[in-house]
Amino acid sequence: MAKAPSFKCSACAAQFTKWSGRCENCGEWNTISEEKALSSGPASKSLGARRGKSLVLTDLATQEEPPARTLSGVGELDRVLGGGLVEASALLVGGDPGIGKSTLLLQAAARFARNGLKVIYVSGEEAAGQVRMRAQRLGLTKSPVHLAAETNLRDILTTLEEENPDLCIIDSIQTMWADNVEAAPGSVSQVRAAAHELTSFAKRKGIAVVMVGHVTKEGQIAGPRVVEHMVDTVLYFEGERGHPFRILRAVKNRFGPADEIGVFEMTGKGLAEVKNPSALFLSERGKPTAGSVVFAGIEGSRPMLCEFQALVAPSPHSQPRRTVVGWDGGRLAMILAVLEARAGVPFIGLDVYLNVAGGMRVSEPAADLAVAAALVSAREDAALPAECVVFGEISLSGGLRPAAQTENRLKEAEKLGFTQAIAAQAAKQQGSTSLTLKQMPDLATFVTQVFGER
Ligand code: TYD
Ligand code: MG
């Protein structure tokens, strides 16, 4: 029988069957220690040696009361939460340092407190005075939020036990320190232990716990995603530095739809809700320019328009540049290859830059056609008509697949004054809007119809 791994690296969580001084996985020294097995006695003995207690089994048909929810009153936040904050739940809010997580959660804490919840905000990064100063700037000083500046998890849990709040915010999980774990704060073992303690505390006591998590350079919440598995809901707070727009995105939600987004704007007085994101993301658009294309997208449950901008220029490098912001780099390479192979538009020797305006990040495959349109438009130096939106997925064969929720996309475009849409050919006729809908069977037809015979 293979020996179960019982040694673990406290830096990267890799598991080994034997001890060594240096972790083979991450190269750190003196981070490997033995993990104690669940059963008493040596690890080689089976679990059966000691009897556990029997579990209480219930039927699937047993009716459960839906969990109680509280609305914050901030529509953009409540929607991402799936209709408000759920009691006895654990949430993780991840994002780059400085993106506005503390600001968002302090504002949310104040809202929930005003709506009658008892809220405790624990900051492990800032002193209570600093948090109070921020609250002053945000105009929240009258909100009955309880503050603490602490990193010792044992003291925090004791306080929570005594105070029994409805909501506790931990800012951030990387600063928390559990004294029963021998590792530095911020290490995988500490983050995992702290998140585990807080999550089980939330379930046991019926309170909602929100943990802030800083994201590492690779875009992961430190602690190889262990925290993501533990909690009920994972929200990411995204945005580009230099742009005021921030997007709160649900990437996992046990109590509501994932992929839902909320849009905020960072102002001098904190985060403001953006009720009409399409109008905002298109606000900087001037008259039609080559390389600019408006994509009619869907984010979660609602339509959202945004602008793709492409620039194509002769490359001085032997390996031309491909630079993307707000869209997947691999997907761009695929679209460039399909344009060349199936529509006869080569990009050899050309640098390609692609950007989504306003700091928005798009991941829908339906944006393929808008990206292709922006690339060809930039390359040919020919603008698309100003009042035109584009959407549709491109397959490797050069065919176009219709996107879901076509009608919602068209309605949003109509609302914002667009008169034309270019999309894939759909089997059934789409509902009625005043837009002229041009349906294309494949990429080659799209290129010749829009940019002329080549
Ligand atoms: P913060 O919430 O501290 O970020 P995080 O907790 O994710 O690290 O936000 C920091 C940035 O937000 C900082 O650069 C200043 C800016 N900011 C505003 O523009 N307006 C405001 O009202 C506040 C409080 C912060
Ligand atoms: Mg912070």
JSON list of C-alpha atoms in Angstrom, two decimals, residues 36-221:
[
{"chain": "A", "resi": 36, "resn": "LYS", "atom": "CA", "xyz": [-0.72, 14.73, 12.75]},
{"chain": "A", "resi": 37, "resn": "ALA", "atom": "CA", "xyz": [-3.22, 12.13, 11.57]},
{"chain": "A", "resi": 38, "resn": "LEU", "atom": "CA", "xyz": [-6.89, 12.34, 12.56]},
{"chain": "A", "resi": 39, "resn": "SER", "atom": "CA", "xyz": [-6.92, 9.00, 14.35]},
{"chain": "A", "resi": 40, "resn": "SER", "atom": "CA", "xyz": [-4.99, 8.49, 17.57]},
{"chain": "A", "resi": 41, "resn": "GLY", "atom": "CA", "xyz": [-1.91, 6.31, 17.37]},
{"chain": "A", "resi": 42, "resn": "PRO", "atom": "CA", "xyz": [0.55, 5.93, 14.52]},
{"chain": "A", "resi": 43, "resn": "ALA", "atom": "CA", "xyz": [-0.60, 7.05, 11.07]},
{"chain": "A", "resi": 44, "resn": "SER", "atom": "CA", "xyz": [-0.21, 3.52, 9.73]},
{"chain": "A", "resi": 45, "resn": "LYS", "atom": "CA", "xyz": [-3.11, 2.29, 11.89]},
{"chain": "A", "resi": 46, "resn": "SER", "atom": "CA", "xyz": [-6.47, 2.53, 10.19]},
{"chain": "A", "resi": 47, "resn": "LEU", "atom": "CA", "xyz": [-9.12, 5.01, 11.39]},
{"chain": "A", "resi": 48, "resn": "GLY", "atom": "CA", "xyz": [-11.24, 2.08, 12.54]},
{"chain": "A", "resi": 49, "resn": "ALA", "atom": "CA", "xyz": [-9.05, 1.53, 15.58]},
{"chain": "A", "resi": 50, "resn": "ARG", "atom": "CA", "xyz": [-10.97, 4.24, 17.43]},
{"chain": "A", "resi": 51, "resn": "ARG", "atom": "CA", "xyz": [-14.72, 4.52, 17.09]},
{"chain": "A", "resi": 52, "resn": "GLY", "atom": "CA", "xyz": [-16.12, 7.90, 16.03]},
{"chain": "A", "resi": 53, "resn": "LYS", "atom": "CA", "xyz": [-19.66, 8.99, 16.83]},
{"chain": "A", "resi": 54, "resn": "SER", "atom": "CA", "xyz": [-22.54, 8.16, 14.47]},
{"chain": "A", "resi": 55, "resn": "LEU", "atom": "CA", "xyz": [-23.76, 10.90, 12.17]},
{"chain": "A", "resi": 56, "resn": "VAL", "atom": "CA", "xyz": [-27.37, 12.07, 12.17]},
{"chain": "A", "resi": 57, "resn": "LEU", "atom": "CA", "xyz": [-28.69, 11.30, 8.69]},
{"chain": "A", "resi": 58, "resn": "THR", "atom": "CA", "xyz": [-31.54, 13.26, 7.12]},
{"chain": "A", "resi": 59, "resn": "ASP", "atom": "CA", "xyz": [-33.52, 12.78, 3.92]},
{"chain": "A", "resi": 60, "resn": "LEU", "atom": "CA", "xyz": [-33.04, 14.87, 0.83]},
{"chain": "A", "resi": 61, "resn": "ALA", "atom": "CA", "xyz": [-36.78, 15.53, 0.87]},
{"chain": "A", "resi": 62, "resn": "THR", "atom": "CA", "xyz": [-36.65, 17.28, 4.27]},
{"chain": "A", "resi": 63, "resn": "GLN", "atom": "CA", "xyz": [-37.88, 20.85, 3.79]},
{"chain": "A", "resi": 64, "resn": "GLU", "atom": "CA", "xyz": [-35.35, 23.48, 4.79]},
{"chain": "A", "resi": 65, "resn": "GLU", "atom": "CA", "xyz": [-36.25, 27.04, 5.65]},
{"chain": "A", "resi": 66, "resn": "PRO", "atom": "CA", "xyz": [-34.39, 29.37, 3.27]},
{"chain": "A", "resi": 67, "resn": "PRO", "atom": "CA", "xyz": [-31.62, 31.20, 5.19]},
{"chain": "A", "resi": 68, "resn": "ALA", "atom": "CA", "xyz": [-32.40, 34.70, 6.46]},
{"chain": "A", "resi": 69, "resn": "ARG", "atom": "CA", "xyz": [-31.01, 37.48, 4.28]},
{"chain": "A", "resi": 70, "resn": "THR", "atom": "CA", "xyz": [-30.36, 41.14, 4.95]},
{"chain": "A", "resi": 71, "resn": "LEU", "atom": "CA", "xyz": [-30.17, 43.77, 2.24]},
{"chain": "A", "resi": 72, "resn": "SER", "atom": "CA", "xyz": [-27.52, 46.46, 2.45]},
{"chain": "A", "resi": 73, "resn": "GLY", "atom": "CA", "xyz": [-29.57, 48.86, 0.38]},
{"chain": "A", "resi": 74, "resn": "VAL", "atom": "CA", "xyz": [-26.68, 49.17, -2.08]},
{"chain": "A", "resi": 75, "resn": "GLY", "atom": "CA", "xyz": [-28.23, 47.55, -5.14]},
{"chain": "A", "resi": 76, "resn": "GLU", "atom": "CA", "xyz": [-24.91, 46.75, -6.81]},
{"chain": "A", "resi": 77, "resn": "LEU", "atom": "CA", "xyz": [-23.71, 44.89, -3.70]},
{"chain": "A", "resi": 78, "resn": "ASP", "atom": "CA", "xyz": [-26.97, 43.09, -2.91]},
{"chain": "A", "resi": 79, "resn": "ARG", "atom": "CA", "xyz": [-27.21, 41.72, -6.44]},
{"chain": "A", "resi": 80, "resn": "VAL", "atom": "CA", "xyz": [-23.67, 40.30, -6.33]},
{"chain": "A", "resi": 81, "resn": "LEU", "atom": "CA", "xyz": [-24.47, 38.68, -2.99]},
{"chain": "A", "resi": 82, "resn": "GLY", "atom": "CA", "xyz": [-27.42, 36.95, -4.69]},
{"chain": "A", "resi": 83, "resn": "GLY", "atom": "CA", "xyz": [-30.09, 39.04, -2.92]},
{"chain": "A", "resi": 84, "resn": "GLY", "atom": "CA", "xyz": [-28.49, 40.20, 0.31]},
{"chain": "A", "resi": 85, "resn": "LEU", "atom": "CA", "xyz": [-26.20, 38.93, 3.04]},
{"chain": "A", "resi": 86, "resn": "VAL", "atom": "CA", "xyz": [-26.95, 35.39, 4.27]},
{"chain": "A", "resi": 87, "resn": "GLU", "atom": "CA", "xyz": [-26.72, 34.53, 7.98]},
{"chain": "A", "resi": 88, "resn": "ALA", "atom": "CA", "xyz": [-24.22, 31.84, 9.07]},
{"chain": "A", "resi": 89, "resn": "SER", "atom": "CA", "xyz": [-22.13, 32.26, 5.94]},
{"chain": "A", "resi": 90, "resn": "ALA", "atom": "CA", "xyz": [-18.49, 32.90, 5.14]},
{"chain": "A", "resi": 91, "resn": "LEU", "atom": "CA", "xyz": [-17.44, 35.25, 2.36]},
{"chain": "A", "resi": 92, "resn": "LEU", "atom": "CA", "xyz": [-14.10, 36.06, 0.86]},
{"chain": "A", "resi": 93, "resn": "VAL", "atom": "CA", "xyz": [-13.51, 39.39, -0.88]},
{"chain": "A", "resi": 94, "resn": "GLY", "atom": "CA", "xyz": [-10.31, 39.25, -2.93]},
{"chain": "A", "resi": 95, "resn": "GLY", "atom": "CA", "xyz": [-8.51, 41.91, -4.91]},
{"chain": "A", "resi": 96, "resn": "ASP", "atom": "CA", "xyz": [-5.22, 43.69, -5.55]},
{"chain": "A", "resi": 97, "resn": "PRO", "atom": "CA", "xyz": [-3.83, 45.80, -2.73]},
{"chain": "A", "resi": 98, "resn": "GLY", "atom": "CA", "xyz": [-5.14, 49.36, -2.96]},
{"chain": "A", "resi": 99, "resn": "ILE", "atom": "CA", "xyz": [-8.08, 48.56, -5.20]},
{"chain": "A", "resi": 100, "resn": "GLY", "atom": "CA", "xyz": [-10.63, 49.61, -2.55]},
{"chain": "A", "resi": 101, "resn": "LYS", "atom": "CA", "xyz": [-11.58, 46.48, -0.57]},
{"chain": "A", "resi": 102, "resn": "SER", "atom": "CA", "xyz": [-11.37, 48.18, 2.83]},
{"chain": "A", "resi": 103, "resn": "THR", "atom": "CA", "xyz": [-13.35, 51.14, 1.51]},
{"chain": "A", "resi": 104, "resn": "LEU", "atom": "CA", "xyz": [-16.05, 48.87, 0.07]},
{"chain": "A", "resi": 105, "resn": "LEU", "atom": "CA", "xyz": [-16.38, 46.82, 3.25]},
{"chain": "A", "resi": 106, "resn": "LEU", "atom": "CA", "xyz": [-16.40, 49.80, 5.59]},
{"chain": "A", "resi": 107, "resn": "GLN", "atom": "CA", "xyz": [-19.20, 51.32, 3.52]},
{"chain": "A", "resi": 108, "resn": "ALA", "atom": "CA", "xyz": [-21.05, 48.00, 3.46]},
{"chain": "A", "resi": 109, "resn": "ALA", "atom": "CA", "xyz": [-20.54, 47.60, 7.24]},
{"chain": "A", "resi": 110, "resn": "ALA", "atom": "CA", "xyz": [-22.09, 51.03, 7.81]},
{"chain": "A", "resi": 111, "resn": "ARG", "atom": "CA", "xyz": [-25.06, 50.17, 5.59]},
{"chain": "A", "resi": 112, "resn": "PHE", "atom": "CA", "xyz": [-25.73, 46.86, 7.32]},
{"chain": "A", "resi": 113, "resn": "ALA", "atom": "CA", "xyz": [-25.36, 48.49, 10.74]},
{"chain": "A", "resi": 114, "resn": "ARG", "atom": "CA", "xyz": [-27.90, 51.15, 9.77]},
{"chain": "A", "resi": 115, "resn": "ASN", "atom": "CA", "xyz": [-30.24, 48.37, 8.67]},
{"chain": "A", "resi": 116, "resn": "GLY", "atom": "CA", "xyz": [-30.19, 46.91, 12.18]},
{"chain": "A", "resi": 117, "resn": "LEU", "atom": "CA", "xyz": [-27.34, 44.37, 12.12]},
{"chain": "A", "resi": 118, "resn": "LYS", "atom": "CA", "xyz": [-24.72, 44.34, 14.84]},
{"chain": "A", "resi": 119, "resn": "VAL", "atom": "CA", "xyz": [-21.47, 44.75, 12.92]},
{"chain": "A", "resi": 120, "resn": "ILE", "atom": "CA", "xyz": [-17.88, 44.34, 14.11]},
{"chain": "A", "resi": 121, "resn": "TYR", "atom": "CA", "xyz": [-15.06, 45.48, 11.81]},
{"chain": "A", "resi": 122, "resn": "VAL", "atom": "CA", "xyz": [-11.68, 43.99, 12.72]},
{"chain": "A", "resi": 123, "resn": "SER", "atom": "CA", "xyz": [-8.71, 45.58, 11.02]},
{"chain": "A", "resi": 124, "resn": "GLY", "atom": "CA", "xyz": [-5.37, 43.81, 11.17]},
{"chain": "A", "resi": 125, "resn": "GLU", "atom": "CA", "xyz": [-3.76, 46.32, 8.83]},
{"chain": "A", "resi": 126, "resn": "GLU", "atom": "CA", "xyz": [-4.76, 49.71, 10.15]},
{"chain": "A", "resi": 127, "resn": "ALA", "atom": "CA", "xyz": [-5.08, 51.18, 13.63]},
{"chain": "A", "resi": 128, "resn": "ALA", "atom": "CA", "xyz": [-8.62, 51.96, 14.84]},
{"chain": "A", "resi": 129, "resn": "GLY", "atom": "CA", "xyz": [-7.81, 55.66, 14.44]},
{"chain": "A", "resi": 130, "resn": "GLN", "atom": "CA", "xyz": [-6.94, 55.19, 10.78]},
{"chain": "A", "resi": 131, "resn": "VAL", "atom": "CA", "xyz": [-10.18, 53.32, 10.14]},
{"chain": "A", "resi": 132, "resn": "ARG", "atom": "CA", "xyz": [-12.07, 56.11, 11.94]},
{"chain": "A", "resi": 133, "resn": "MET", "atom": "CA", "xyz": [-10.37, 58.70, 9.74]},
{"chain": "A", "resi": 134, "resn": "ARG", "atom": "CA", "xyz": [-11.43, 56.82, 6.65]},
{"chain": "A", "resi": 135, "resn": "ALA", "atom": "CA", "xyz": [-14.98, 56.60, 8.01]},
{"chain": "A", "resi": 136, "resn": "GLN", "atom": "CA", "xyz": [-14.92, 60.37, 8.52]},
{"chain": "A", "resi": 137, "resn": "ARG", "atom": "CA", "xyz": [-13.89, 60.92, 4.93]},
{"chain": "A", "resi": 138, "resn": "LEU", "atom": "CA", "xyz": [-16.68, 58.60, 3.81]},
{"chain": "A", "resi": 139, "resn": "GLY", "atom": "CA", "xyz": [-19.22, 60.41, 6.00]},
{"chain": "A", "resi": 140, "resn": "LEU", "atom": "CA", "xyz": [-19.96, 57.28, 8.01]},
{"chain": "A", "resi": 141, "resn": "THR", "atom": "CA", "xyz": [-19.13, 58.42, 11.53]},
{"chain": "A", "resi": 142, "resn": "LYS", "atom": "CA", "xyz": [-22.77, 58.23, 12.66]},
{"chain": "A", "resi": 143, "resn": "SER", "atom": "CA", "xyz": [-23.07, 54.53, 11.74]},
{"chain": "A", "resi": 144, "resn": "PRO", "atom": "CA", "xyz": [-23.07, 52.17, 14.72]},
{"chain": "A", "resi": 145, "resn": "VAL", "atom": "CA", "xyz": [-20.17, 49.97, 13.56]},
{"chain": "A", "resi": 146, "resn": "HIS", "atom": "CA", "xyz": [-17.91, 48.50, 16.27]},
{"chain": "A", "resi": 147, "resn": "LEU", "atom": "CA", "xyz": [-14.19, 48.71, 15.50]},
{"chain": "A", "resi": 148, "resn": "ALA", "atom": "CA", "xyz": [-11.19, 46.70, 16.64]},
{"chain": "A", "resi": 149, "resn": "ALA", "atom": "CA", "xyz": [-7.57, 46.68, 15.50]},
{"chain": "A", "resi": 150, "resn": "GLU", "atom": "CA", "xyz": [-6.29, 43.18, 16.20]},
{"chain": "A", "resi": 151, "resn": "THR", "atom": "CA", "xyz": [-4.48, 40.27, 14.56]},
{"chain": "A", "resi": 152, "resn": "ASN", "atom": "CA", "xyz": [-4.65, 37.62, 17.29]},
{"chain": "A", "resi": 153, "resn": "LEU", "atom": "CA", "xyz": [-7.32, 35.20, 16.16]},
{"chain": "A", "resi": 154, "resn": "ARG", "atom": "CA", "xyz": [-7.90, 33.73, 19.62]},
{"chain": "A", "resi": 155, "resn": "ASP", "atom": "CA", "xyz": [-8.69, 37.18, 21.05]},
{"chain": "A", "resi": 156, "resn": "ILE", "atom": "CA", "xyz": [-10.89, 38.00, 18.08]},
{"chain": "A", "resi": 157, "resn": "LEU", "atom": "CA", "xyz": [-12.91, 34.78, 18.43]},
{"chain": "A", "resi": 158, "resn": "THR", "atom": "CA", "xyz": [-13.31, 35.34, 22.19]},
{"chain": "A", "resi": 159, "resn": "THR", "atom": "CA", "xyz": [-14.61, 38.85, 21.52]},
{"chain": "A", "resi": 160, "resn": "LEU", "atom": "CA", "xyz": [-17.00, 37.61, 18.86]},
{"chain": "A", "resi": 161, "resn": "GLU", "atom": "CA", "xyz": [-18.25, 34.93, 21.26]},
{"chain": "A", "resi": 162, "resn": "GLU", "atom": "CA", "xyz": [-18.99, 37.59, 23.92]},
{"chain": "A", "resi": 163, "resn": "GLU", "atom": "CA", "xyz": [-20.36, 40.27, 21.62]},
{"chain": "A", "resi": 164, "resn": "ASN", "atom": "CA", "xyz": [-22.34, 37.90, 19.37]},
{"chain": "A", "resi": 165, "resn": "PRO", "atom": "CA", "xyz": [-22.59, 40.19, 16.30]},
{"chain": "A", "resi": 166, "resn": "ASP", "atom": "CA", "xyz": [-24.61, 39.48, 13.14]},
{"chain": "A", "resi": 167, "resn": "LEU", "atom": "CA", "xyz": [-21.74, 40.38, 10.83]},
{"chain": "A", "resi": 168, "resn": "CYS", "atom": "CA", "xyz": [-17.99, 40.42, 11.32]},
{"chain": "A", "resi": 169, "resn": "ILE", "atom": "CA", "xyz": [-15.50, 41.79, 8.80]},
{"chain": "A", "resi": 170, "resn": "ILE", "atom": "CA", "xyz": [-11.90, 40.58, 8.97]},
{"chain": "A", "resi": 171, "resn": "ASP", "atom": "CA", "xyz": [-9.51, 42.90, 7.11]},
{"chain": "A", "resi": 172, "resn": "SER", "atom": "CA", "xyz": [-7.43, 41.01, 6.06]},
{"chain": "A", "resi": 173, "resn": "ILE", "atom": "CA", "xyz": [-7.12, 37.23, 6.42]},
{"chain": "A", "resi": 174, "resn": "GLN", "atom": "CA", "xyz": [-3.39, 37.48, 5.62]},
{"chain": "A", "resi": 175, "resn": "THR", "atom": "CA", "xyz": [-2.72, 39.51, 8.76]},
{"chain": "A", "resi": 176, "resn": "MET", "atom": "CA", "xyz": [-4.49, 37.07, 11.10]},
{"chain": "A", "resi": 177, "resn": "TRP", "atom": "CA", "xyz": [-2.39, 34.97, 13.42]},
{"chain": "A", "resi": 178, "resn": "ALA", "atom": "CA", "xyz": [-3.56, 31.72, 15.02]},
{"chain": "A", "resi": 179, "resn": "ASP", "atom": "CA", "xyz": [-1.24, 30.94, 17.97]},
{"chain": "A", "resi": 180, "resn": "ASN", "atom": "CA", "xyz": [-1.69, 27.16, 17.60]},
{"chain": "A", "resi": 181, "resn": "VAL", "atom": "CA", "xyz": [-0.01, 27.17, 14.19]},
{"chain": "A", "resi": 182, "resn": "GLU", "atom": "CA", "xyz": [3.75, 27.51, 13.99]},
{"chain": "A", "resi": 183, "resn": "ALA", "atom": "CA", "xyz": [4.14, 29.65, 10.92]},
{"chain": "A", "resi": 184, "resn": "ALA", "atom": "CA", "xyz": [4.42, 33.32, 10.08]},
{"chain": "A", "resi": 185, "resn": "PRO", "atom": "CA", "xyz": [1.25, 35.39, 9.50]},
{"chain": "A", "resi": 186, "resn": "GLY", "atom": "CA", "xyz": [0.44, 35.42, 5.80]},
{"chain": "A", "resi": 187, "resn": "SER", "atom": "CA", "xyz": [1.85, 31.92, 5.23]},
{"chain": "A", "resi": 188, "resn": "VAL", "atom": "CA", "xyz": [-0.37, 29.25, 3.73]},
{"chain": "A", "resi": 189, "resn": "SER", "atom": "CA", "xyz": [-0.77, 27.38, 7.02]},
{"chain": "A", "resi": 190, "resn": "GLN", "atom": "CA", "xyz": [-1.78, 30.53, 8.91]},
{"chain": "A", "resi": 191, "resn": "VAL", "atom": "CA", "xyz": [-4.20, 31.73, 6.25]},
{"chain": "A", "resi": 192, "resn": "ARG", "atom": "CA", "xyz": [-5.74, 28.29, 6.02]},
{"chain": "A", "resi": 193, "resn": "ALA", "atom": "CA", "xyz": [-6.04, 27.85, 9.79]},
{"chain": "A", "resi": 194, "resn": "ALA", "atom": "CA", "xyz": [-7.50, 31.34, 10.32]},
{"chain": "A", "resi": 195, "resn": "ALA", "atom": "CA", "xyz": [-10.01, 30.94, 7.49]},
{"chain": "A", "resi": 196, "resn": "HIS", "atom": "CA", "xyz": [-11.02, 27.52, 8.78]},
{"chain": "A", "resi": 197, "resn": "GLU", "atom": "CA", "xyz": [-11.54, 28.80, 12.35]},
{"chain": "A", "resi": 198, "resn": "LEU", "atom": "CA", "xyz": [-13.55, 31.79, 11.17]},
{"chain": "A", "resi": 199, "resn": "THR", "atom": "CA", "xyz": [-15.66, 29.74, 8.75]},
{"chain": "A", "resi": 200, "resn": "SER", "atom": "CA", "xyz": [-16.59, 27.12, 11.32]},
{"chain": "A", "resi": 201, "resn": "PHE", "atom": "CA", "xyz": [-17.25, 29.85, 13.88]},
{"chain": "A", "resi": 202, "resn": "ALA", "atom": "CA", "xyz": [-19.64, 31.52, 11.42]},
{"chain": "A", "resi": 203, "resn": "LYS", "atom": "CA", "xyz": [-21.57, 28.26, 10.89]},
{"chain": "A", "resi": 204, "resn": "ARG", "atom": "CA", "xyz": [-21.66, 27.41, 14.59]},
{"chain": "A", "resi": 205, "resn": "LYS", "atom": "CA", "xyz": [-22.80, 30.82, 15.81]},
{"chain": "A", "resi": 206, "resn": "GLY", "atom": "CA", "xyz": [-24.98, 31.78, 12.86]},
{"chain": "A", "resi": 207, "resn": "ILE", "atom": "CA", "xyz": [-23.09, 34.97, 12.05]},
{"chain": "A", "resi": 208, "resn": "ALA", "atom": "CA", "xyz": [-21.87, 36.17, 8.66]},
{"chain": "A", "resi": 209, "resn": "VAL", "atom": "CA", "xyz": [-18.09, 36.51, 8.39]},
{"chain": "A", "resi": 210, "resn": "VAL", "atom": "CA", "xyz": [-16.51, 38.49, 5.56]},
{"chain": "A", "resi": 211, "resn": "MET", "atom": "CA", "xyz": [-12.77, 37.98, 5.04]},
{"chain": "A", "resi": 212, "resn": "VAL", "atom": "CA", "xyz": [-10.65, 40.27, 2.93]},
{"chain": "A", "resi": 213, "resn": "GLY", "atom": "CA", "xyz": [-7.91, 38.52, 0.94]},
{"chain": "A", "resi": 214, "resn": "HIS", "atom": "CA", "xyz": [-5.08, 40.15, -0.97]},
{"chain": "A", "resi": 215, "resn": "VAL", "atom": "CA", "xyz": [-4.39, 38.60, -4.32]},
{"chain": "A", "resi": 216, "resn": "THR", "atom": "CA", "xyz": [-0.89, 37.53, -5.28]},
{"chain": "A", "resi": 217, "resn": "LYS", "atom": "CA", "xyz": [0.75, 38.58, -8.52]},
{"chain": "A", "resi": 218, "resn": "GLU", "atom": "CA", "xyz": [-0.51, 35.45, -10.27]},
{"chain": "A", "resi": 219, "resn": "GLY", "atom": "CA", "xyz": [-4.06, 36.51, -9.51]},
{"chain": "A", "resi": 220, "resn": "GLN", "atom": "CA", "xyz": [-4.63, 34.00, -6.75]},
{"chain": "A", "resi": 221, "resn": "ILE", "atom": "CA", "xyz": [-5.65, 34.59, -3.19]}
]
